[in-house]
Amino acid sequence: MRLRRFAYAVMVSSWAPDARERLETAALDLFVENGYEETTVAQIADRAGLNRATFFRHFADKREVLFGGEDVLAGLFGDAIRAASPDATLTGCLQAALVAADVAMNPQQRAKAAQRVLVAAANSEVQERGLLKHARIARSISAALRERGADEITARLGAELGMLAFSIAVERWMGSDDDEPFVVHAAAALRELNTRAAQLDSRSRR
Amino acid sequence: MRLRRFAYAVMVSSWAPDARERLETAALDLFVENGYEETTVAQIADRAGLNRATFFRHFADKREVLFGGEDVLAGLFGDAIRAASPDATLTGCLQAALVAADVAMNPQQRAKAAQRVLVAAANSEVQERGLLKHARIARSISAALRERGADEITARLGAELGMLAFSIAVERWMGSDDDEPFVVHAAAALRELNTRAAQLDSRSRR
């Protein structure tokens, strides 16, 4: 254990550019190894070769270290919707948002996402924070749609549909054996949701 | 303060049938008066004329006292969807769920809902717990839709639409001056969402 920590600290020593990412990686590893509750901020900082003060410069609390990517996503989604063609349909805006997210959905993120699912499954406080982040990303989508002139109900519907497509796509992307990029899963999920949204007044049975 | 507490305790003394409701009312009053963080479980129990042990028989923690109604709603929604006509459309199922919720949406609940909005606005832990409850109600809807034979995507879409209609309806019901019953707001919200869901491929601008 001590040796491993030492090796890790050397590996990510001062030349390592990104303290934030080191802390995230160390935290996820420790949460999976020892449990979320049992892991302290001091242990996370130690594993990352940093100190507690550095941790708290990057994250408000222990839960927050799990959700750094969510703030990035909220920005990517909002920017992509604002940048979409003025003629874009609501679906087109959501599609643009999901395509923009693809840059954040690399193999390292896929591994981290799988670790996070494990941690969240065992801890309802983590689930709660995840839902708060989810709600913030949804608000970023609805705000961007409103800026384009969408009315309140359309903007909120778009945000829910976009987040549902995103969630379904992430689940499939994490669960699939092949290396299909995230954006392929996202496009499929959005298409399937659209088909069903057009048939709300069809019978609920198949 | 002491006199007020005494009067309250007499008012809701041992003949009062519902310890749970007394605790909820006392908690909301104290949260609004003194702040959520500043209020202890002992103070809530005291205000309700009960003791801490009774509190913890009814609620797992302080946050939980705010969300008793959510478990009721999850049951009402699920039961109504299961009981809907076999020929009901997805919209018909959601409409049935929202109609069933109406029994829980009385004037006392409206007052409590308004208090809860104040408490949640000032405390992100309360917001997080609210989102967890919201997610549980959504799961109750999607599970009931799946039992009717809806596929996974349809069930999840239905849950998000139902919860969005519910949220919009609650906001309007709380904010309106007239005494329009909840169910009228709910039907309108669901109708407006349906119209927009049918036009996802129209331009996002109005």
mmCIF file of C-alpha atoms in Angstrom, chain A:
data_model
loop_
_atom_site.group_PDB
_atom_site.id
_atom_site.type_symbol
_atom_site.label_atom_id
_atom_site.label_comp_id
_atom_site.label_asym_id
_atom_site.label_seq_id
_atom_site.Cartn_x
_atom_site.Cartn_y
_atom_site.Cartn_z
ATOM 1 C CA MET A 1 0.000 0.000 0.000
ATOM 2 C CA ARG A 2 2.693 2.426 1.068
ATOM 3 C CA LEU A 3 4.847 1.427 -1.875
ATOM 4 C CA ARG A 4 1.941 1.758 -4.227
ATOM 5 C CA ARG A 5 1.180 5.222 -2.928
ATOM 6 C CA PHE A 6 4.801 6.166 -3.335
ATOM 7 C CA ALA A 7 4.889 4.883 -6.898
ATOM 8 C CA TYR A 8 1.715 6.790 -7.654
ATOM 9 C CA ALA A 9 3.106 9.977 -6.139
ATOM 10 C CA VAL A 10 6.262 9.683 -8.229
ATOM 11 C CA MET A 11 4.244 8.933 -11.336
ATOM 12 C CA VAL A 12 2.130 12.041 -10.933
ATOM 13 C CA SER A 13 4.790 14.162 -9.232
ATOM 14 C CA SER A 14 5.163 17.894 -9.580
ATOM 15 C CA TRP A 15 5.627 17.850 -13.333
ATOM 16 C CA ALA A 16 2.099 16.487 -13.734
ATOM 17 C CA PRO A 17 0.145 19.351 -15.198
ATOM 18 C CA ASP A 18 -3.318 18.876 -13.824
ATOM 19 C CA ALA A 19 -3.846 18.757 -10.067
ATOM 20 C CA ARG A 20 -7.575 18.687 -10.573
ATOM 21 C CA GLU A 21 -7.496 15.571 -12.703
ATOM 22 C CA ARG A 22 -5.026 13.859 -10.375
ATOM 23 C CA LEU A 23 -7.363 14.492 -7.463
ATOM 24 C CA GLU A 24 -10.318 13.119 -9.410
ATOM 25 C CA THR A 25 -8.463 9.984 -10.388
ATOM 26 C CA ALA A 26 -7.108 9.403 -6.878
ATOM 27 C CA ALA A 27 -10.551 9.958 -5.349
ATOM 28 C CA LEU A 28 -12.312 7.530 -7.676
ATOM 29 C CA ASP A 29 -9.664 4.878 -7.108
ATOM 30 C CA LEU A 30 -9.898 5.244 -3.333
ATOM 31 C CA PHE A 31 -13.714 5.301 -3.304
ATOM 32 C CA VAL A 32 -13.818 2.066 -5.277
ATOM 33 C CA GLU A 33 -11.046 0.427 -3.216
ATOM 34 C CA ASN A 34 -12.087 1.460 0.287
ATOM 35 C CA GLY A 35 -15.599 2.899 0.040
ATOM 36 C CA TYR A 36 -16.768 6.480 -0.307
ATOM 37 C CA GLU A 37 -17.626 6.999 3.375
ATOM 38 C CA GLU A 38 -14.331 5.550 4.543
ATOM 39 C CA THR A 39 -12.178 7.769 2.328
ATOM 40 C CA THR A 40 -11.034 11.151 3.661
ATOM 41 C CA VAL A 41 -10.033 14.250 1.733
ATOM 42 C CA ALA A 42 -6.561 13.933 3.296
ATOM 43 C CA GLN A 43 -6.206 10.428 1.851
ATOM 44 C CA ILE A 44 -7.286 11.630 -1.594
ATOM 45 C CA ALA A 45 -4.793 14.490 -1.544
ATOM 46 C CA ASP A 46 -2.078 12.147 -0.283
ATOM 47 C CA ARG A 47 -2.719 9.588 -3.023
ATOM 48 C CA ALA A 48 -2.577 12.374 -5.608
ATOM 49 C CA GLY A 49 0.725 13.643 -4.154
ATOM 50 C CA LEU A 50 -0.917 16.917 -3.093
ATOM 51 C CA ASN A 51 -2.226 18.395 0.144
ATOM 52 C CA ARG A 52 -5.679 19.097 1.582
ATOM 53 C CA ALA A 53 -5.461 22.815 0.852
ATOM 54 C CA THR A 54 -4.942 22.053 -2.827
ATOM 55 C CA PHE A 55 -7.950 19.746 -2.765
ATOM 56 C CA PHE A 56 -10.148 22.507 -1.380
ATOM 57 C CA ARG A 57 -8.856 24.997 -3.936
ATOM 58 C CA HIS A 58 -10.363 22.734 -6.599
ATOM 59 C CA PHE A 59 -13.409 21.193 -4.894
ATOM 60 C CA ALA A 60 -15.844 22.482 -2.272
ATOM 61 C CA ASP A 61 -16.221 19.083 -0.600
ATOM 62 C CA LYS A 62 -15.543 15.368 -0.983
ATOM 63 C CA ARG A 63 -18.631 14.718 -3.082
ATOM 64 C CA GLU A 64 -17.742 17.472 -5.530
ATOM 65 C CA VAL A 65 -14.592 15.665 -6.694
ATOM 66 C CA LEU A 66 -16.888 13.140 -8.386
ATOM 67 C CA PHE A 67 -18.682 15.695 -10.515
ATOM 68 C CA GLY A 68 -16.119 18.012 -12.075
ATOM 69 C CA GLY A 69 -17.090 16.825 -15.549
ATOM 70 C CA GLU A 70 -20.676 17.908 -15.027
ATOM 71 C CA ASP A 71 -19.769 21.588 -14.971
ATOM 72 C CA VAL A 72 -17.823 21.107 -18.195
ATOM 73 C CA LEU A 73 -20.853 19.419 -19.778
ATOM 74 C CA ALA A 74 -23.212 22.198 -18.734
ATOM 75 C CA GLY A 75 -20.940 24.650 -20.555
ATOM 76 C CA LEU A 76 -20.532 22.485 -23.662
ATOM 77 C CA PHE A 77 -24.280 21.882 -23.986
ATOM 78 C CA GLY A 78 -25.220 25.528 -23.534
ATOM 79 C CA ASP A 79 -22.565 26.821 -25.940
ATOM 80 C CA ALA A 80 -23.483 24.312 -28.645
ATOM 81 C CA ILE A 81 -27.163 25.229 -28.472
ATOM 82 C CA ARG A 82 -26.388 28.937 -28.662
ATOM 83 C CA ALA A 83 -24.097 28.306 -31.645
ATOM 84 C CA ALA A 84 -26.602 26.145 -33.567
ATOM 85 C CA SER A 85 -27.976 27.497 -36.831
ATOM 86 C CA PRO A 86 -30.807 29.999 -36.357
ATOM 87 C CA ASP A 87 -33.038 27.641 -38.322
ATOM 88 C CA ALA A 88 -32.247 24.595 -36.171
ATOM 89 C CA THR A 89 -35.228 22.660 -34.848
ATOM 90 C CA LEU A 90 -35.463 21.755 -31.167
ATOM 91 C CA THR A 91 -34.156 18.295 -32.049
ATOM 92 C CA GLY A 92 -31.353 19.895 -34.050
ATOM 93 C CA CYS A 93 -30.339 21.964 -31.019
ATOM 94 C CA LEU A 94 -30.270 18.901 -28.766
ATOM 95 C CA GLN A 95 -28.325 16.967 -31.377
ATOM 96 C CA ALA A 96 -25.749 19.777 -31.506
ATOM 97 C CA ALA A 97 -25.444 19.687 -27.714
ATOM 98 C CA LEU A 98 -24.847 15.932 -27.636
ATOM 99 C CA VAL A 99 -22.286 16.142 -30.444
ATOM 100 C CA ALA A 100 -20.441 18.811 -28.462
ATOM 101 C CA ALA A 101 -20.365 16.533 -25.412
ATOM 102 C CA ASP A 102 -18.469 13.939 -27.407
ATOM 103 C CA VAL A 103 -15.109 15.649 -26.769
ATOM 104 C CA ALA A 104 -15.570 14.975 -23.048
ATOM 105 C CA MET A 105 -16.531 11.335 -23.604
ATOM 106 C CA ASN A 106 -13.148 9.708 -24.162
ATOM 107 C CA PRO A 107 -12.004 6.250 -22.976
ATOM 108 C CA GLN A 108 -10.608 7.650 -19.691
ATOM 109 C CA GLN A 109 -13.953 9.288 -18.985
ATOM 110 C CA ARG A 110 -15.702 6.029 -19.782
ATOM 111 C CA ALA A 111 -13.609 4.233 -17.166
ATOM 112 C CA LYS A 112 -14.253 7.018 -14.657
ATOM 113 C CA ALA A 113 -17.984 6.958 -15.379
ATOM 114 C CA ALA A 114 -18.095 3.227 -14.641
ATOM 115 C CA GLN A 115 -16.280 3.794 -11.329
ATOM 116 C CA ARG A 116 -18.683 6.571 -10.470
ATOM 117 C CA VAL A 117 -21.701 4.346 -11.052
ATOM 118 C CA LEU A 118 -20.263 1.900 -8.500
ATOM 119 C CA VAL A 119 -19.685 4.646 -5.945
ATOM 120 C CA ALA A 120 -23.121 6.205 -6.438
ATOM 121 C CA ALA A 121 -24.886 2.843 -6.211
ATOM 122 C CA ALA A 122 -23.481 2.439 -2.696
ATOM 123 C CA ASN A 123 -24.127 5.956 -1.422
ATOM 124 C CA SER A 124 -27.319 7.983 -1.627
ATOM 125 C CA GLU A 125 -25.532 11.263 -0.807
ATOM 126 C CA VAL A 126 -23.502 10.782 -3.947
ATOM 127 C CA GLN A 127 -26.689 10.063 -5.897
ATOM 128 C CA GLU A 128 -28.188 13.262 -4.541
ATOM 129 C CA ARG A 129 -25.228 15.355 -5.617
ATOM 130 C CA GLY A 130 -25.382 13.692 -9.026
ATOM 131 C CA LEU A 131 -29.019 14.680 -9.363
ATOM 132 C CA LEU A 132 -28.198 18.264 -8.410
ATOM 133 C CA LYS A 133 -25.556 18.351 -11.148
ATOM 134 C CA HIS A 134 -27.976 16.740 -13.598
ATOM 135 C CA ALA A 135 -30.518 19.469 -12.777
ATOM 136 C CA ARG A 136 -27.869 22.158 -13.357
ATOM 137 C CA ILE A 137 -26.984 20.771 -16.775
ATOM 138 C CA ALA A 138 -30.704 20.694 -17.611
ATOM 139 C CA ARG A 139 -30.969 24.354 -16.594
ATOM 140 C CA SER A 140 -28.032 25.185 -18.855
ATOM 141 C CA ILE A 141 -29.884 23.572 -21.786
ATOM 142 C CA SER A 142 -33.195 25.294 -21.042
ATOM 143 C CA ALA A 143 -31.453 28.677 -20.588
ATOM 144 C CA ALA A 144 -29.730 28.333 -23.973
ATOM 145 C CA LEU A 145 -33.014 27.349 -25.644
ATOM 146 C CA ARG A 146 -34.748 30.343 -24.065
ATOM 147 C CA GLU A 147 -32.020 32.619 -25.424
ATOM 148 C CA ARG A 148 -32.890 31.322 -28.898
ATOM 149 C CA GLY A 149 -36.486 32.404 -28.355
ATOM 150 C CA ALA A 150 -38.033 29.131 -27.202
ATOM 151 C CA ASP A 151 -40.932 29.606 -24.814
ATOM 152 C CA GLU A 152 -40.697 28.405 -21.204
ATOM 153 C CA ILE A 153 -42.461 25.048 -21.725
ATOM 154 C CA THR A 154 -40.529 24.244 -24.899
ATOM 155 C CA ALA A 155 -37.232 25.102 -23.194
ATOM 156 C CA ARG A 156 -37.978 22.852 -20.224
ATOM 157 C CA LEU A 157 -39.221 20.017 -22.429
ATOM 158 C CA GLY A 158 -36.052 20.319 -24.511
ATOM 159 C CA ALA A 159 -33.890 20.171 -21.396
ATOM 160 C CA GLU A 160 -35.606 17.010 -20.131
ATOM 161 C CA LEU A 161 -35.446 15.318 -23.520
ATOM 162 C CA GLY A 162 -31.803 16.282 -23.973
ATOM 163 C CA MET A 163 -30.860 14.983 -20.527
ATOM 164 C CA LEU A 164 -32.811 11.768 -21.021
ATOM 165 C CA ALA A 165 -31.105 11.175 -24.382
ATOM 166 C CA PHE A 166 -27.776 11.920 -22.709
ATOM 167 C CA SER A 167 -28.426 9.521 -19.802
ATOM 168 C CA ILE A 168 -29.562 6.698 -22.075
ATOM 169 C CA ALA A 169 -26.563 7.260 -24.354
ATOM 170 C CA VAL A 170 -24.106 7.242 -21.431
ATOM 171 C CA GLU A 171 -25.590 3.991 -20.112
ATOM 172 C CA ARG A 172 -25.278 2.311 -23.515
ATOM 173 C CA TRP A 173 -21.813 3.727 -24.117
ATOM 174 C CA MET A 174 -20.600 2.415 -20.752
ATOM 175 C CA GLY A 175 -22.299 -0.934 -21.185
ATOM 176 C CA SER A 176 -21.324 -1.722 -24.765
ATOM 177 C CA ASP A 177 -18.468 -4.039 -25.598
ATOM 178 C CA ASP A 178 -17.527 -2.349 -28.839
ATOM 179 C CA ASP A 179 -15.821 1.015 -29.115
ATOM 180 C CA GLU A 180 -18.710 2.829 -30.727
ATOM 181 C CA PRO A 181 -18.139 6.508 -29.978
ATOM 182 C CA PHE A 182 -20.500 8.229 -27.568
ATOM 183 C CA VAL A 183 -21.991 10.410 -30.281
ATOM 184 C CA VAL A 184 -23.390 7.371 -32.121
ATOM 185 C CA HIS A 185 -25.234 6.233 -29.007
ATOM 186 C CA ALA A 186 -26.428 9.798 -28.408
ATOM 187 C CA ALA A 187 -27.876 10.191 -31.906
ATOM 188 C CA ALA A 188 -29.687 6.853 -31.605
ATOM 189 C CA ALA A 189 -31.144 7.701 -28.189
ATOM 190 C CA LEU A 190 -32.394 11.076 -29.379
ATOM 191 C CA ARG A 191 -33.958 9.498 -32.472
ATOM 192 C CA GLU A 192 -35.734 6.842 -30.407
ATOM 193 C CA LEU A 193 -37.071 9.460 -27.995
ATOM 194 C CA ASN A 194 -38.301 11.610 -30.875
ATOM 195 C CA THR A 195 -40.188 8.731 -32.452
ATOM 196 C CA ARG A 196 -41.959 8.044 -29.167
ATOM 197 C CA ALA A 197 -42.622 11.706 -28.420
ATOM 198 C CA ALA A 198 -44.477 11.896 -31.727
ATOM 199 C CA GLN A 199 -46.735 9.030 -30.619
ATOM 200 C CA LEU A 200 -47.825 10.089 -27.146
ATOM 201 C CA ASP A 201 -51.432 9.618 -28.091
ATOM 202 C CA SER A 202 -50.906 6.111 -29.407
ATOM 203 C CA ARG A 203 -51.722 3.240 -27.077
ATOM 204 C CA SER A 204 -49.144 2.813 -24.316
ATOM 205 C CA ARG A 205 -48.879 -0.917 -24.961
ATOM 206 C CA ARG A 206 -46.715 -2.078 -27.780
#
